[in-house]
Amino acid sequence: MNECYYDKRMDFFYNKTNTDTVDEWTGPKLIVVLCFGTFFCLFIFISNSLVIAAVVKNRRFHFPFYYLLANLAAADFFAGIAYVFLMFNTGPVSKTLTVNRWFLRQGLLDTSLTASLVNLLVIAVERHMSIMRMKIHSNLTKKRVTFLIISIWAIAIFMGAVPTLGWNCLCDITACSSLAPIYSRSYLVFWSVLNLVVFFIMVVVYIRIYMYVQRKTNVLSSHTSGSISRRRTPVKLMKTVMTLLGAFVVCWTPGLVVLLLDGLNCTYCGIQNVKRWFLLLALLNSVMNPIIYSYKDDEMWGTMKRMICCSSEDKSQDRRSSRIPSTVLCRSTDTSGHYIEDGIIQGTICGKGDLGDKGNS
């Protein structure tokens, strides 16, 4: 019967698998990685929060597609949390972790990846339902969308917890991988192949849907008198989703290939030299998604811009109102007219910005 090592710290498993965590995570390299990681995580938190708030605030986004898009932003926000936890529990600190804490560290990353992947799958289904009927949005009810979102996170949490539930090498040291010292190589092969196959299927499905939409749009445009912008909306939404999918595949595929090579016990592939850079590439995906939302969707960008503008305007008005009582005591009534004039001018500028945004949308 194999001996199990549940009570060991991670240094025991790193030494068994000959994995070095000190040399590559100290000195200037560690500082650079932490600085970039901190900046990216802050951007992830702020930008994805804006996306979620935009969907909640703007009634034009109260449709299944945008609810799922907001859930994808929530998955990216969760990825930011996972990366912050990773930054404080990596490098030399890795060897001091308990088994459960290390499982938590990796489980957060696996959960964020699965949540994004399953969410893109559900968006593909939603787009297929609407496109086949040549509608901009599907007929999914809010209850069904809520059920889908809950299901996405249930699947993500389960997949992130699979190694903790038993598919690990704590009782079979010879089966441990190099990159993940307490993950079984068989699990890494399963995990990486599953995700790569899903990537391939989604790319094929999205390309077929996009080609169908473009063909149908070209046919209908010559027979209908509807507005050009309305006819192009399904194509624009598909372009947004395909850009998101492309960024997701490009950012995550290298890391999954490295995990697959580790699972296949490729000792001469040099995977230890590239693992941290591919991890940063995966982090970039959560940075890119909010940029894609705002660049591809004028309405989304306009809503986010108005929220930022109104927030800064409210703060400036609060500061001005706090100064008014003392100023009124010292100045004549003409000065109060100056404040009113300033408010009118600023309100006019903000109004022009809103009109410009509405015109663009």
PDB file of C-alpha atoms in Angstrom, residues 202-327:
ATOM      1  CA  MET A 202     -15.433  26.722 -30.198  1.00  0.00           C
ATOM      2  CA  VAL A 203     -13.262  28.191 -32.934  1.00  0.00           C
ATOM      3  CA  VAL A 204     -14.948  25.992 -35.541  1.00  0.00           C
ATOM      4  CA  VAL A 205     -18.445  26.771 -34.232  1.00  0.00           C
ATOM      5  CA  TYR A 206     -17.863  30.526 -34.073  1.00  0.00           C
ATOM      6  CA  ILE A 207     -16.394  30.613 -37.578  1.00  0.00           C
ATOM      7  CA  ARG A 208     -19.415  28.736 -38.943  1.00  0.00           C
ATOM      8  CA  ILE A 209     -21.838  31.053 -37.127  1.00  0.00           C
ATOM      9  CA  TYR A 210     -19.990  34.140 -38.338  1.00  0.00           C
ATOM     10  CA  MET A 211     -19.995  32.923 -41.950  1.00  0.00           C
ATOM     11  CA  TYR A 212     -23.717  32.164 -41.694  1.00  0.00           C
ATOM     12  CA  VAL A 213     -24.474  35.612 -40.241  1.00  0.00           C
ATOM     13  CA  GLN A 214     -22.489  37.398 -42.910  1.00  0.00           C
ATOM     14  CA  ARG A 215     -24.100  35.379 -45.714  1.00  0.00           C
ATOM     15  CA  LYS A 216     -27.621  35.922 -44.353  1.00  0.00           C
ATOM     16  CA  THR A 217     -26.991  39.614 -43.786  1.00  0.00           C
ATOM     17  CA  ASN A 218     -25.792  40.102 -47.358  1.00  0.00           C
ATOM     18  CA  VAL A 219     -28.845  38.274 -48.709  1.00  0.00           C
ATOM     19  CA  LEU A 220     -31.351  40.137 -46.541  1.00  0.00           C
ATOM     20  CA  SER A 221     -29.758  43.539 -47.136  1.00  0.00           C
ATOM     21  CA  SER A 222     -30.756  43.424 -50.798  1.00  0.00           C
ATOM     22  CA  HIS A 223     -34.389  42.555 -49.970  1.00  0.00           C
ATOM     23  CA  THR A 224     -35.136  44.616 -46.866  1.00  0.00           C
ATOM     24  CA  SER A 225     -35.361  48.339 -46.247  1.00  0.00           C
ATOM     25  CA  GLY A 226     -34.303  48.308 -42.602  1.00  0.00           C
ATOM     26  CA  SER A 227     -31.577  50.557 -41.299  1.00  0.00           C
ATOM     27  CA  ILE A 228     -27.996  49.613 -42.138  1.00  0.00           C
ATOM     28  CA  SER A 229     -26.911  49.792 -38.506  1.00  0.00           C
ATOM     29  CA  ARG A 230     -29.637  47.363 -37.445  1.00  0.00           C
ATOM     30  CA  ARG A 231     -28.690  44.853 -40.149  1.00  0.00           C
ATOM     31  CA  ARG A 232     -25.042  45.060 -39.169  1.00  0.00           C
ATOM     32  CA  THR A 233     -25.642  44.641 -35.419  1.00  0.00           C
ATOM     33  CA  PRO A 234     -25.561  40.789 -35.414  1.00  0.00           C
ATOM     34  CA  VAL A 235     -22.293  40.895 -37.367  1.00  0.00           C
ATOM     35  CA  LYS A 236     -20.804  43.414 -34.927  1.00  0.00           C
ATOM     36  CA  LEU A 237     -21.768  41.279 -31.936  1.00  0.00           C
ATOM     37  CA  MET A 238     -20.229  38.215 -33.566  1.00  0.00           C
ATOM     38  CA  LYS A 239     -17.022  40.137 -34.298  1.00  0.00           C
ATOM     39  CA  THR A 240     -16.842  41.134 -30.624  1.00  0.00           C
ATOM     40  CA  VAL A 241     -17.309  37.547 -29.457  1.00  0.00           C
ATOM     41  CA  MET A 242     -14.829  36.174 -31.994  1.00  0.00           C
ATOM     42  CA  THR A 243     -12.233  38.728 -30.909  1.00  0.00           C
ATOM     43  CA  LEU A 244     -12.770  37.675 -27.282  1.00  0.00           C
ATOM     44  CA  LEU A 245     -12.424  34.019 -28.240  1.00  0.00           C
ATOM     45  CA  GLY A 246      -9.299  34.696 -30.295  1.00  0.00           C
ATOM     46  CA  ALA A 247      -7.641  36.543 -27.428  1.00  0.00           C
ATOM     47  CA  PHE A 248      -8.615  33.759 -25.022  1.00  0.00           C
ATOM     48  CA  VAL A 249      -7.158  31.028 -27.234  1.00  0.00           C
ATOM     49  CA  VAL A 250      -3.932  32.938 -27.951  1.00  0.00           C
ATOM     50  CA  CYS A 251      -3.322  33.765 -24.272  1.00  0.00           C
ATOM     51  CA  TRP A 252      -4.147  30.357 -22.785  1.00  0.00           C
ATOM     52  CA  THR A 253      -2.998  27.855 -25.439  1.00  0.00           C
ATOM     53  CA  PRO A 254       0.781  28.150 -24.783  1.00  0.00           C
ATOM     54  CA  GLY A 255       0.294  27.484 -21.060  1.00  0.00           C
ATOM     55  CA  LEU A 256      -1.964  24.504 -21.747  1.00  0.00           C
ATOM     56  CA  VAL A 257       0.576  23.064 -24.200  1.00  0.00           C
ATOM     57  CA  VAL A 258       3.279  23.373 -21.526  1.00  0.00           C
ATOM     58  CA  LEU A 259       1.024  21.571 -19.031  1.00  0.00           C
ATOM     59  CA  LEU A 260       0.414  18.837 -21.610  1.00  0.00           C
ATOM     60  CA  LEU A 261       4.149  18.394 -22.166  1.00  0.00           C
ATOM     61  CA  ASP A 262       4.677  18.184 -18.409  1.00  0.00           C
ATOM     62  CA  GLY A 263       1.892  15.636 -18.137  1.00  0.00           C
ATOM     63  CA  LEU A 264       3.589  13.574 -20.840  1.00  0.00           C
ATOM     64  CA  ASN A 265       6.798  13.754 -18.764  1.00  0.00           C
ATOM     65  CA  CYS A 266       8.810  15.608 -21.402  1.00  0.00           C
ATOM     66  CA  THR A 267      12.078  16.082 -19.492  1.00  0.00           C
ATOM     67  CA  TYR A 268      14.001  17.758 -22.352  1.00  0.00           C
ATOM     68  CA  CYS A 269      11.359  20.377 -23.312  1.00  0.00           C
ATOM     69  CA  GLY A 270      12.648  23.120 -20.965  1.00  0.00           C
ATOM     70  CA  ILE A 271       9.192  23.890 -19.609  1.00  0.00           C
ATOM     71  CA  GLN A 272      10.577  25.343 -16.374  1.00  0.00           C
ATOM     72  CA  ASN A 273      12.186  28.194 -18.346  1.00  0.00           C
ATOM     73  CA  VAL A 274       8.935  29.445 -19.885  1.00  0.00           C
ATOM     74  CA  LYS A 275       6.234  28.680 -17.327  1.00  0.00           C
ATOM     75  CA  ARG A 276       6.179  32.094 -15.629  1.00  0.00           C
ATOM     76  CA  TRP A 277       6.048  33.985 -18.946  1.00  0.00           C
ATOM     77  CA  PHE A 278       3.139  31.902 -20.167  1.00  0.00           C
ATOM     78  CA  LEU A 279       1.421  32.580 -16.851  1.00  0.00           C
ATOM     79  CA  LEU A 280       1.805  36.327 -17.453  1.00  0.00           C
ATOM     80  CA  LEU A 281       0.415  35.800 -20.970  1.00  0.00           C
ATOM     81  CA  ALA A 282      -2.654  34.162 -19.444  1.00  0.00           C
ATOM     82  CA  LEU A 283      -2.965  37.144 -17.089  1.00  0.00           C
ATOM     83  CA  LEU A 284      -2.981  39.454 -20.118  1.00  0.00           C
ATOM     84  CA  ASN A 285      -6.216  37.847 -21.297  1.00  0.00           C
ATOM     85  CA  SER A 286      -8.121  39.326 -18.354  1.00  0.00           C
ATOM     86  CA  VAL A 287      -6.514  42.688 -19.176  1.00  0.00           C
ATOM     87  CA  MET A 288      -7.430  42.547 -22.864  1.00  0.00           C
ATOM     88  CA  ASN A 289     -11.114  41.621 -22.507  1.00  0.00           C
ATOM     89  CA  PRO A 290     -12.365  44.988 -21.117  1.00  0.00           C
ATOM     90  CA  ILE A 291     -10.383  46.769 -23.831  1.00  0.00           C
ATOM     91  CA  ILE A 292     -12.068  44.591 -26.461  1.00  0.00           C
ATOM     92  CA  TYR A 293     -15.528  45.335 -24.978  1.00  0.00           C
ATOM     93  CA  SER A 294     -15.014  49.079 -25.160  1.00  0.00           C
ATOM     94  CA  TYR A 295     -13.223  49.112 -28.528  1.00  0.00           C
ATOM     95  CA  LYS A 296     -15.699  46.872 -30.343  1.00  0.00           C
ATOM     96  CA  ASP A 297     -18.886  48.226 -28.755  1.00  0.00           C
ATOM     97  CA  ASP A 298     -19.445  51.993 -29.018  1.00  0.00           C
ATOM     98  CA  GLU A 299     -22.404  51.857 -26.637  1.00  0.00           C
ATOM     99  CA  MET A 300     -20.308  50.073 -24.002  1.00  0.00           C
ATOM    100  CA  TRP A 301     -17.491  52.594 -24.333  1.00  0.00           C
ATOM    101  CA  GLY A 302     -19.941  55.501 -24.156  1.00  0.00           C
ATOM    102  CA  THR A 303     -21.563  54.135 -20.991  1.00  0.00           C
ATOM    103  CA  MET A 304     -18.219  53.540 -19.299  1.00  0.00           C
ATOM    104  CA  LYS A 305     -17.021  57.010 -20.267  1.00  0.00           C
ATOM    105  CA  ARG A 306     -20.168  58.651 -18.909  1.00  0.00           C
ATOM    106  CA  MET A 307     -19.809  56.777 -15.605  1.00  0.00           C
ATOM    107  CA  ILE A 308     -16.211  57.973 -15.229  1.00  0.00           C
ATOM    108  CA  CYS A 309     -17.190  61.519 -16.239  1.00  0.00           C
ATOM    109  CA  CYS A 310     -20.146  61.661 -13.846  1.00  0.00           C
ATOM    110  CA  SER A 311     -18.066  60.269 -11.000  1.00  0.00           C
ATOM    111  CA  SER A 312     -15.393  62.941 -11.420  1.00  0.00           C
ATOM    112  CA  GLU A 313     -18.074  65.618 -11.896  1.00  0.00           C
ATOM    113  CA  ASP A 314     -19.845  64.604  -8.675  1.00  0.00           C
ATOM    114  CA  LYS A 315     -16.575  64.831  -6.739  1.00  0.00           C
ATOM    115  CA  SER A 316     -15.802  68.286  -8.110  1.00  0.00           C
ATOM    116  CA  GLN A 317     -19.319  69.475  -7.235  1.00  0.00           C
ATOM    117  CA  ASP A 318     -18.955  68.108  -3.702  1.00  0.00           C
ATOM    118  CA  ARG A 319     -15.666  69.980  -3.258  1.00  0.00           C
ATOM    119  CA  ARG A 320     -17.204  73.172  -4.652  1.00  0.00           C
ATOM    120  CA  SER A 321     -20.298  72.930  -2.423  1.00  0.00           C
ATOM    121  CA  SER A 322     -18.087  72.519   0.644  1.00  0.00           C
ATOM    122  CA  ARG A 323     -16.372  75.831  -0.181  1.00  0.00           C
ATOM    123  CA  ILE A 324     -19.577  77.822  -0.833  1.00  0.00           C
ATOM    124  CA  PRO A 325     -20.604  78.645   2.780  1.00  0.00           C
ATOM    125  CA  SER A 326     -17.291  80.298   3.660  1.00  0.00           C
ATOM    126  CA  THR A 327     -17.135  82.078   0.324  1.00  0.00           C
TER     127      THR A 327
END
